[in-house]
C-alpha positions as a printed NumPy array, in Angstrom:
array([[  2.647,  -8.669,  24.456],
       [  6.281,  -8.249,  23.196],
       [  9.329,  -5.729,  22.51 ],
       [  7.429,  -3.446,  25.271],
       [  7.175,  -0.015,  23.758],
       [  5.429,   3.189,  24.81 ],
       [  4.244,   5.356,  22.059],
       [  4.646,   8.835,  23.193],
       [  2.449,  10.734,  20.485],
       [  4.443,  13.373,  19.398],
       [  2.17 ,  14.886,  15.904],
       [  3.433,  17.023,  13.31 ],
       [  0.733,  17.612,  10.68 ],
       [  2.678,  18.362,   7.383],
       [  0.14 ,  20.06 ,   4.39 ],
       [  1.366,  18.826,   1.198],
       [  0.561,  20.804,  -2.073],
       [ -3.182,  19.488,  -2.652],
       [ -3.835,  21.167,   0.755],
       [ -4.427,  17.347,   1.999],
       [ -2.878,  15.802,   5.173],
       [  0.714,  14.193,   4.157],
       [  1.561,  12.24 ,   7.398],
       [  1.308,  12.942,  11.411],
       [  4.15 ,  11.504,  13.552],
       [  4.65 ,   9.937,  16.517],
       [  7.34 ,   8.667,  18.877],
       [  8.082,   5.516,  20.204],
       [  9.962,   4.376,  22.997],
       [ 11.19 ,   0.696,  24.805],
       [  9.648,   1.234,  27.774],
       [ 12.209,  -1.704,  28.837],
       [ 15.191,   0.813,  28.257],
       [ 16.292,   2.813,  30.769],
       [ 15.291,   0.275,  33.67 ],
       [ 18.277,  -1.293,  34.269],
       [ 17.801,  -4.458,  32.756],
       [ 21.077,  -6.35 ,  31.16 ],
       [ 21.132,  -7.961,  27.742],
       [ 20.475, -11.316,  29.338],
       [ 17.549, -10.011,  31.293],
       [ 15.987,  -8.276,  28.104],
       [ 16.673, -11.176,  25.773],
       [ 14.796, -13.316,  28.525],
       [ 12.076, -10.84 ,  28.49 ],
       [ 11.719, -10.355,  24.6  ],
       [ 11.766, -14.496,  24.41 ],
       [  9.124, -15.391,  27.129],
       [  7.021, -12.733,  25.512],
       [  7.218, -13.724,  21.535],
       [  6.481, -17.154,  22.351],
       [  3.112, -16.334,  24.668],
       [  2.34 , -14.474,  22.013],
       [  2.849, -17.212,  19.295],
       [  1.082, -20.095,  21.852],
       [ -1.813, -17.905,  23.156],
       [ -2.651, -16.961,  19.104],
       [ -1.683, -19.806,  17.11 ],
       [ -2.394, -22.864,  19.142],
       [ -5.658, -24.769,  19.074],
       [ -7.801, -24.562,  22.042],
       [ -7.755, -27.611,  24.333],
       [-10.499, -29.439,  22.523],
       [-10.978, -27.696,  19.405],
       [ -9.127, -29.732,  17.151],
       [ -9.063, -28.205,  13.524],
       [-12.045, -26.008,  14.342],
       [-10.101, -23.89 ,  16.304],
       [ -8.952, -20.876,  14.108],
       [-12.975, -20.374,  13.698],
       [-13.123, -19.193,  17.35 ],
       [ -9.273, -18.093,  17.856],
       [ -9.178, -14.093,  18.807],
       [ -6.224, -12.275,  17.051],
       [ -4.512, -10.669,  20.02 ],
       [ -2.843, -12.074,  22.787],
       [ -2.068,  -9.503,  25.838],
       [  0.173, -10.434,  29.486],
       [  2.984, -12.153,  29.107],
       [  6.306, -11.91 ,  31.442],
       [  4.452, -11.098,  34.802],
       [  2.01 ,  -8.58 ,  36.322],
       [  3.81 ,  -4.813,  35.248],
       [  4.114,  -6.753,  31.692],
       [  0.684,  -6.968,  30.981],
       [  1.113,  -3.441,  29.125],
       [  0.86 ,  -3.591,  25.186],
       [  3.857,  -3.156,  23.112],
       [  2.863,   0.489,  22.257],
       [  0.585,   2.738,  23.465],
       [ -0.694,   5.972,  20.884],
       [ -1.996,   8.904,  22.891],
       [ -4.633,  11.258,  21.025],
       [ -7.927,  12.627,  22.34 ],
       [-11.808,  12.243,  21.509],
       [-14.892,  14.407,  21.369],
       [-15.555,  18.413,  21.401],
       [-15.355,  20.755,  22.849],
       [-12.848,  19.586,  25.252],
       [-11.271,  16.622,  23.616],
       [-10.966,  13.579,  26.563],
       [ -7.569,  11.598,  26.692],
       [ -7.144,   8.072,  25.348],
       [ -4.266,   5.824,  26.083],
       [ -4.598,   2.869,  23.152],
       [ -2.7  ,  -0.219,  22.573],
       [ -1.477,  -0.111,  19.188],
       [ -1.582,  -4.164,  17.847],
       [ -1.075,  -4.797,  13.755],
       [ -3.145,  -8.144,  15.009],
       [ -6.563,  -6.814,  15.588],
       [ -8.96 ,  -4.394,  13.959],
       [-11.004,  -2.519,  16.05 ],
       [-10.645,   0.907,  17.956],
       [-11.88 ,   0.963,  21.551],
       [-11.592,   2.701,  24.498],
       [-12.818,   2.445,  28.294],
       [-15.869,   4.787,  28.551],
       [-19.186,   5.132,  30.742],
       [-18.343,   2.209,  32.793],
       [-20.033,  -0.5  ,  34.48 ],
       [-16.847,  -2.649,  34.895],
       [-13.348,  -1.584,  33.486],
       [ -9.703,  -2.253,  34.454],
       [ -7.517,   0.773,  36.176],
       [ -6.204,   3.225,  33.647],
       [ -4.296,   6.441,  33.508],
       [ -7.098,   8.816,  33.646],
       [-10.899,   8.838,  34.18 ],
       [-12.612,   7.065,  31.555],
       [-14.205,   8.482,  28.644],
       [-17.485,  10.286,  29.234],
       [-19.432,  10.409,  26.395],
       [-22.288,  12.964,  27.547],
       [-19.534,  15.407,  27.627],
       [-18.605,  15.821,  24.404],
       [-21.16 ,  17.979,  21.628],
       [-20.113,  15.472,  18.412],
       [-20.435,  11.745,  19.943],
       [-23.238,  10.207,  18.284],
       [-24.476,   6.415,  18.274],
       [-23.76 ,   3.954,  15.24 ],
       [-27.107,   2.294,  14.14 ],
       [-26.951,  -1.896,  14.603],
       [-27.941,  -1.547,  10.469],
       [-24.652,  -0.288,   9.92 ],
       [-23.008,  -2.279,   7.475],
       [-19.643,  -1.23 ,   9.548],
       [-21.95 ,  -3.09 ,  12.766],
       [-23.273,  -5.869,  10.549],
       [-19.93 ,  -6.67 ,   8.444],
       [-17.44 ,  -4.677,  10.414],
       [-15.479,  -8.254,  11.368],
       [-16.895,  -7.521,  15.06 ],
       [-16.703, -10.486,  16.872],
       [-20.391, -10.247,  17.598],
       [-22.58 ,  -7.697,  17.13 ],
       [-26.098,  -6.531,  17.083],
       [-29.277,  -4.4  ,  18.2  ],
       [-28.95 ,  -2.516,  21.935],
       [-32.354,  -3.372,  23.23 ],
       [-34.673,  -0.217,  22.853],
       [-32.49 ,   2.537,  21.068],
       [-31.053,   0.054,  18.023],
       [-27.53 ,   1.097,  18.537],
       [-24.959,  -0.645,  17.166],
       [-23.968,  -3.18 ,  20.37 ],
       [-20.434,  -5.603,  19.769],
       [-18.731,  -7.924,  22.274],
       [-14.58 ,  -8.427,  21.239],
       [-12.418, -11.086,  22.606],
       [ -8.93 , -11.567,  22.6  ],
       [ -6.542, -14.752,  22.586],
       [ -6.17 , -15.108,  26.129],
       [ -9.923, -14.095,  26.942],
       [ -9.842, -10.681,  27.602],
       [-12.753,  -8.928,  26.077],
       [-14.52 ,  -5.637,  26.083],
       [-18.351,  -5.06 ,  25.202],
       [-20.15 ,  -1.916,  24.656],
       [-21.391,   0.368,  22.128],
       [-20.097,   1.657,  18.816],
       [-19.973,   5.239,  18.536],
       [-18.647,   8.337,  15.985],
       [-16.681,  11.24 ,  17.506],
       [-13.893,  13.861,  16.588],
       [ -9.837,  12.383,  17.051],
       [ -7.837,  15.154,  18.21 ],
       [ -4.075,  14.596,  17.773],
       [ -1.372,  17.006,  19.329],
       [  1.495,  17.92 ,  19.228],
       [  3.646,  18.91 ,  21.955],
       [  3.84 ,  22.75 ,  19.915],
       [  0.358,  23.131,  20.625],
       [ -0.875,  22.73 ,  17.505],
       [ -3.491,  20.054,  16.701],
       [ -4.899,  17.498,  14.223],
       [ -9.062,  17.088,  14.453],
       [-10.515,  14.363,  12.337],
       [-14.208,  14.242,  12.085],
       [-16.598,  11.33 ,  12.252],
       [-14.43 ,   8.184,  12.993],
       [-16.05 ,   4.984,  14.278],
       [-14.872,   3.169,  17.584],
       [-16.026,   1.15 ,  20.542],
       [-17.063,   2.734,  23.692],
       [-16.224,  -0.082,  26.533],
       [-18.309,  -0.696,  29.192],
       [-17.526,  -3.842,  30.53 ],
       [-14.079,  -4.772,  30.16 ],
       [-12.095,  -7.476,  31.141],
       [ -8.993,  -9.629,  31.097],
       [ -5.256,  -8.648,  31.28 ],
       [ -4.892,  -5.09 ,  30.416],
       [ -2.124,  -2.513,  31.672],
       [ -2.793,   0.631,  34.104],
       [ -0.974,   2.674,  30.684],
       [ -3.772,   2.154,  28.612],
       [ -7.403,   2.496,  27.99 ],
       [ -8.259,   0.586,  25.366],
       [ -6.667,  -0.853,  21.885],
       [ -5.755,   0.536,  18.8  ],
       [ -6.178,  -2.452,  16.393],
       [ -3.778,  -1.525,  13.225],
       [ -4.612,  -4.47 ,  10.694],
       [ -6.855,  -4.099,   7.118],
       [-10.351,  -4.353,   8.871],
       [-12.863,  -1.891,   8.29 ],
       [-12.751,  -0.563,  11.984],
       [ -8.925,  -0.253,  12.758],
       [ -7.071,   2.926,  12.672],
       [ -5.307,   2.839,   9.532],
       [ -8.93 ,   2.461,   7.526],
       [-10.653,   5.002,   9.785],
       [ -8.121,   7.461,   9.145],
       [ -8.055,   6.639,   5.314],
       [ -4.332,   6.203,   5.033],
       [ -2.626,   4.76 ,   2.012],
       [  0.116,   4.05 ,   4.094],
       [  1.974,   4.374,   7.403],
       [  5.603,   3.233,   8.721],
       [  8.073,   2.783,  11.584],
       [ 11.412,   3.06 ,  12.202],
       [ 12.762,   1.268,  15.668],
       [ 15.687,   2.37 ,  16.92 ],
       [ 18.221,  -0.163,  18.526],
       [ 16.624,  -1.659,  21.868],
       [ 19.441,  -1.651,  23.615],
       [ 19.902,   2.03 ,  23.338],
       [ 17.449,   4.333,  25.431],
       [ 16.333,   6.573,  22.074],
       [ 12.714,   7.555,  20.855],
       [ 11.651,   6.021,  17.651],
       [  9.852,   7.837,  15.214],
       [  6.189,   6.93 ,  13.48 ],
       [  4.621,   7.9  ,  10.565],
       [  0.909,   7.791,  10.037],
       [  0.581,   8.654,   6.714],
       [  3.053,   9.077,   3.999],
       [  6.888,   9.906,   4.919],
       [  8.089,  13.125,   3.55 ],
       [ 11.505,  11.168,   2.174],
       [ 11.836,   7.12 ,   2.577],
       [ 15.588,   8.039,   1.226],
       [ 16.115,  10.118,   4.227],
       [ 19.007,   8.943,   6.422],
       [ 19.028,   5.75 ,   4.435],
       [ 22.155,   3.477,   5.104],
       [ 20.836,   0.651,   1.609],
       [ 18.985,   0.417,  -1.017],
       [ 15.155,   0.708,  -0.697],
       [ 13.241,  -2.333,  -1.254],
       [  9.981,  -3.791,  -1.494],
       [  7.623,  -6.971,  -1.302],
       [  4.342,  -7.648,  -1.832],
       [  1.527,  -8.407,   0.811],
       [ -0.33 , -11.703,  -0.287],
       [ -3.497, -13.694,   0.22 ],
       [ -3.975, -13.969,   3.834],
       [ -6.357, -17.513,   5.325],
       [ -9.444, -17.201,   5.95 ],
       [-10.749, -16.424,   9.319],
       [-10.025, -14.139,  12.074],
       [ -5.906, -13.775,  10.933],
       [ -7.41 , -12.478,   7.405],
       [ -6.804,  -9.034,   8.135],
       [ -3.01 ,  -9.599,   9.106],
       [ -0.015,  -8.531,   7.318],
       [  1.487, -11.673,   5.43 ],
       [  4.335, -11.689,   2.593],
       [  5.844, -14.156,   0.878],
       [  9.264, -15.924,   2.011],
       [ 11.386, -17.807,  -0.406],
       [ 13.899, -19.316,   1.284],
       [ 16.395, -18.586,   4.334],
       [ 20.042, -18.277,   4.255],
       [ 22.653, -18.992,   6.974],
       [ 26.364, -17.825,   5.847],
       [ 27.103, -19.943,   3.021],
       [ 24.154, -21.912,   3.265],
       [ 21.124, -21.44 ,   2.261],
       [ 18.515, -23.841,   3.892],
       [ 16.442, -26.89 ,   2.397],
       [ 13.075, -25.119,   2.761],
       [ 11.504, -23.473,  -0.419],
       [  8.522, -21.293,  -0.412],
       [  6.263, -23.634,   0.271],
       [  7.331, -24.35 ,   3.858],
       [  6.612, -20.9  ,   4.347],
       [  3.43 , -19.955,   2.727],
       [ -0.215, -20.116,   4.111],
       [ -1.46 , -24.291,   3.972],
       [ -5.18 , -25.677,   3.51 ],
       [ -6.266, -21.928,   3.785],
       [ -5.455, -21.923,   7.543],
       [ -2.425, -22.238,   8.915],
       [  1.433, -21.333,   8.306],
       [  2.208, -18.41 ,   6.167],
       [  4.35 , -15.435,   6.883],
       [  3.488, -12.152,   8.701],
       [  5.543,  -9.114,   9.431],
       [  4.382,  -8.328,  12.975],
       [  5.113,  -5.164,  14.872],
       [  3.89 ,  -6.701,  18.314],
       [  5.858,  -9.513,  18.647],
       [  9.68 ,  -8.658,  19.983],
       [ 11.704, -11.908,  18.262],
       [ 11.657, -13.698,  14.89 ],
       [  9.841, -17.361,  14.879],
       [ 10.414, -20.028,  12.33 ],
       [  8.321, -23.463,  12.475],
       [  9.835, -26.221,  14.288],
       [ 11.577, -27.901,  11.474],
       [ 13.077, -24.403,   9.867],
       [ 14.137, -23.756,  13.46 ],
       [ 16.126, -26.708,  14.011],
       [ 17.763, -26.452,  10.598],
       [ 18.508, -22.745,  11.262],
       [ 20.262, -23.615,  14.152],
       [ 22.138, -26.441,  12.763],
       [ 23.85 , -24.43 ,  10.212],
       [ 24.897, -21.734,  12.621],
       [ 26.239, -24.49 ,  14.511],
       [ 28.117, -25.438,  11.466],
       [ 29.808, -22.294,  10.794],
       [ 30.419, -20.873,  13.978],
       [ 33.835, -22.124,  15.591],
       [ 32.896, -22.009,  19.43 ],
       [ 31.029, -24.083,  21.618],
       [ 27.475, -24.331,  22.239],
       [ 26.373, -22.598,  25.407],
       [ 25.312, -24.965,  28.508],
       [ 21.88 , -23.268,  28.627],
       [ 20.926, -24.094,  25.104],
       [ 23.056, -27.139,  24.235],
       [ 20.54 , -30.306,  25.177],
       [ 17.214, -28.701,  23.966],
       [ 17.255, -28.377,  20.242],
       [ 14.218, -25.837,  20.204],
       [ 15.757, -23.295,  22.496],
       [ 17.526, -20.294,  21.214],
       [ 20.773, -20.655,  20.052],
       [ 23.937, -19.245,  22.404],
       [ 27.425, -19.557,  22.204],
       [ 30.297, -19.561,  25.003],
       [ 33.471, -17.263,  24.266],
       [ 36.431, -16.77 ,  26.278],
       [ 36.429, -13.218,  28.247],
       [ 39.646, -12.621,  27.308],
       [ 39.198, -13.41 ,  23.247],
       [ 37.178, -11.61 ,  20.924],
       [ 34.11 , -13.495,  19.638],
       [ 34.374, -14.223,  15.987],
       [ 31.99 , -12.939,  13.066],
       [ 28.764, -14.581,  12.814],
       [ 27.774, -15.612,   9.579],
       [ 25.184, -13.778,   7.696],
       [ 21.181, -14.055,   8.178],
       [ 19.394, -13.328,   4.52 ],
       [ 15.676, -13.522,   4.749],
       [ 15.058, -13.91 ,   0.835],
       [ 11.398, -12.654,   0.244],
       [  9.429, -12.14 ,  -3.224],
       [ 11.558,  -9.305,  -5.429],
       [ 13.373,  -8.795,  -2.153],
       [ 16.874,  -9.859,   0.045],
       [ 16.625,  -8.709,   3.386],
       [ 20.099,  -9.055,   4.795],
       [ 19.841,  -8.507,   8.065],
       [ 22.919,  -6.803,   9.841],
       [ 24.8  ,  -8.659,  12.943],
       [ 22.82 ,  -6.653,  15.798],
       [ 18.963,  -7.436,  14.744],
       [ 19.97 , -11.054,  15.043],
       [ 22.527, -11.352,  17.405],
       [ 22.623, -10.288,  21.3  ],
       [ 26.077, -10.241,  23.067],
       [ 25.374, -11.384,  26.757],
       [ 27.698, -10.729,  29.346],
       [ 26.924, -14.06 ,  31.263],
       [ 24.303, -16.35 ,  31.053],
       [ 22.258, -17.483,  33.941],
       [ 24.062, -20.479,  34.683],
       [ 27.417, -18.649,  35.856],
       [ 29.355, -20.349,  33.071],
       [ 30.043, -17.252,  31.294],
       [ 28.643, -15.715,  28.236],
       [ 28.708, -15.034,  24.257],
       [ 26.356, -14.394,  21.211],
       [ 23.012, -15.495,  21.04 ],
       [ 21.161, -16.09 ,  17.943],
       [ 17.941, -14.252,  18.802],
       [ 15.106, -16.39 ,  16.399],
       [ 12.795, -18.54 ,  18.673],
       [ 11.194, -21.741,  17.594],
       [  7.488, -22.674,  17.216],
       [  4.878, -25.302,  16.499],
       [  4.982, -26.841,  13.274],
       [  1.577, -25.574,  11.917],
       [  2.717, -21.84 ,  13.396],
       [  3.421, -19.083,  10.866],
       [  6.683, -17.544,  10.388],
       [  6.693, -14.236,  12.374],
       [  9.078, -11.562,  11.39 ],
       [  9.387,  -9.993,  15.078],
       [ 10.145,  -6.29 ,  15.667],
       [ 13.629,  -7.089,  16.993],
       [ 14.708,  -8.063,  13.193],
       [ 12.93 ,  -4.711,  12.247],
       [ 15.456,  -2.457,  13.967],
       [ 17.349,   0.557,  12.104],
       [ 15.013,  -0.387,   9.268],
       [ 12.041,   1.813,   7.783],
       [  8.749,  -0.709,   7.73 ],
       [  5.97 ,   0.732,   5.275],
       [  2.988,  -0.69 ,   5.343],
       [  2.006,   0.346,   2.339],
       [ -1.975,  -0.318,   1.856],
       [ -2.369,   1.616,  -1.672],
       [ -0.277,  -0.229,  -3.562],
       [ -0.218,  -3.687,  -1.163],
       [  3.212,  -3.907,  -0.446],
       [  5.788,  -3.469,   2.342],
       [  8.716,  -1.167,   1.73 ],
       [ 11.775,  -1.65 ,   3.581],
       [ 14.889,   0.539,   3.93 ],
       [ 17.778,   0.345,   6.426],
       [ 17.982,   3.824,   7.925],
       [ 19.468,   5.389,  11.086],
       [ 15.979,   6.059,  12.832],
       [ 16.939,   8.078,  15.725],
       [ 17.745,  10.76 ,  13.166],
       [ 14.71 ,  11.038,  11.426]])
């Protein structure tokens, strides 16, 4: 886990012209705001988090040597102590008829199947009781000859002895797993008017036995990446989109799945746009990559051309825009040259807490009584696309930093392994409207003031 969020599902089916659904939206909120954390303590938080989540996905397996990303799961979950071991969003909707049953779902862009906690024999604490399927009039079993069973990118699947239902067993980075049955049932979204969104016939996992690190806010995951079995190809979108508001403020931000009724809306720059690409092969093959150029710092741009950034030997590296992860992460050697140039251009001295480790975040000391000078633009320069990211989704003012020596800007990018990709964390992604856009493979990005859409 990351950025905590909880996704408070808020739908608002909008009918376009063809009579077809045009989006349903949902809110989203920090569930660190409000809880009287400072910025040091949330920039701690954010930090410890992105980088379990970088280790516990990207690093080999004592043992496994090259082999590794064959076996590596593509979610990692508990991170910054017990209560943290929620997921970075949760998307409430309902399943089966007559009386739709609640589900509470981790939403992850890193994983690709739909499950929730249902006729149990062991499962984790949630929310509410867990799903019973004999209750509900449209549940019916997926055959293990499926092709969505047999080349559904299950971890493993196969025949449920005696009924030949479809059976799958799903593991995740830090070996949690859940392993049950798929079924089909009715999704019920709805909205806090009353009215409601039912969508027929949609595949996901009932869990049965369940275990590993999961939250008492959630029932199951909501995998969001390009597999056959994750929400975004169940529900057929072409395209769906966020829109965080700042995390330091204590303000819902707003969801779209499906198409936005106007990207221009409450726009604050020019809309832009970059192609998905190739992703490795392997279990990371249904992630979100894009293509990064280059990176510039102020007035420098840095000695690193695509190639440091772009997916090697089929495997590793590359660069992925990542909803679950809180903080941007650059390989080692981009890191240290990142923070060399900031160095460079900023005139104050380098904070005792990051000044003898060169692969620690970057923080300055000021004065308390002097104002701390402009930091020098971060430009992200991506394929048709400059993403110029403004002062606050790269900088964090703290008030004082652990060591009681005072405080100053930090610049909030973490470091990772060499053979790591380049994350593009959801703390970069603030006041900016991400669309995934799956039609026409590309990501659409537009600054916007989110907490007014």
């Amino acid at each position: 886990m990351s950025a905590l969020h909880v996704l408070f599902l808020a739908v608002l089916l909008a009918m376009s012209a063809t009579g077809h659904a045009a989006a349903l939206r949902a809110d989203l909120r920090h569930v660190d705001s409000g809880r009287g954390f400072t910025k040091r303590e949330l920039l701690r938080r954010m930090a410890t988090r992105s980088r379990a989540r970088v280790d516990s996905r990207w690093s080999p397996p004592p043992g496994r040597g090259a082999n590794a990303h064959a076996v590596t799961a593509p979610l990692t979950r508990g991170t910054v102590g017990k209560e943290e071991f929620n997921s970075d969003y949760v998307i409430h909707f309902a399943i089966g008829t007559p009386q739709p049953q609640p589900v509470a779902l981790a939403l992850d862009t890193g994983s690709d199947l739909v499950w929730t906690q249902c006729d149990c024999d062991v499962c984790f604490d949630q929310p509410f009781p867990a799903l019973n399927t004999s209750a509900s009039d449209t549940l019916r079993g997926v055959s293990c000859y499926d092709p969505l069973c047999t080349r559904g990118r299950l971890k493993l699947s196969g025949c449920a002895a005696g009924d030949n239902l479809c059976l799958y067993v799903y593991s995740y980075a830090d070996k949690s797993m859940t392993t049950g049955l798929i079924f089909e049932d009715t999704f019920t979204f709805k909205a806090p008017n009353g009215k409601v969104a039912a969508v027929p016939n949609l595949r996901f996992g009932c869990g049965m036995y369940n275990a590993g690190k999961f939250g008492p806010t959630e029932s199951g995951v909501a995998g969001f990446a390009r597999g056959p079995l994750s929400l975004p190809s169940l529900l057929k979108l072409p395209r769906f989109s966020h829109c965080f508001t700042a995390m330091v403020e204590s303000r819902t931000s707003p969801m779209f799945l499906g198409t936005p009724d106007n990207l221009g809306a409450q726009a604050t720059g020019p809309i832009q746009s970059t192609p998905f690409v190739r992703s490795p092969a392997g279990p990371f093959g249904t992630l979100y990559y894009i293509s990064l150029k280059g990176i510039t710092v102020g007035k420098t741009r840095l000695p690193f051309d695509a190639s440091a950034f772009a997916v090697k030997d089929g495997v590793s590296g590359g660069t992925i825009i990542d909803s679950g992860s809180s903080i941007t992460s650059f390989p080692r050697p981009v890191f240290r040259s990142l923070r060399k140039a900031f160095m460079s251009q900023v005139p104050l001295p380098v904070a005792n807490v990051s000044a003898t480790d060169p692969d620690t975040m970057l923080c300055f000391l000021t004065s308390p009584k002097k104002e701390a000078p402009a930091m020098p633009k971060l430009i992200l320069h991506l394929e048709g696309a400059d993403w110029d990211l403004p002062r606050e989704n790269y900088v964090v003012d703290v008030e004082d930093f652990e060591d009681g020596t005072g405080g100053g800007p930090c610049v909030v990018i973490n470091s990772a392994d060499e053979s790591s990709p380049t994350i593009i964390g959801n703390f970069q992604q603030q006041n900016t409207h991400i669309v995934y856009d799956l039609e026409n493979n590309k990501l659409v990005f537009v600054p916007a003031r989110c907490d007014k859409l």
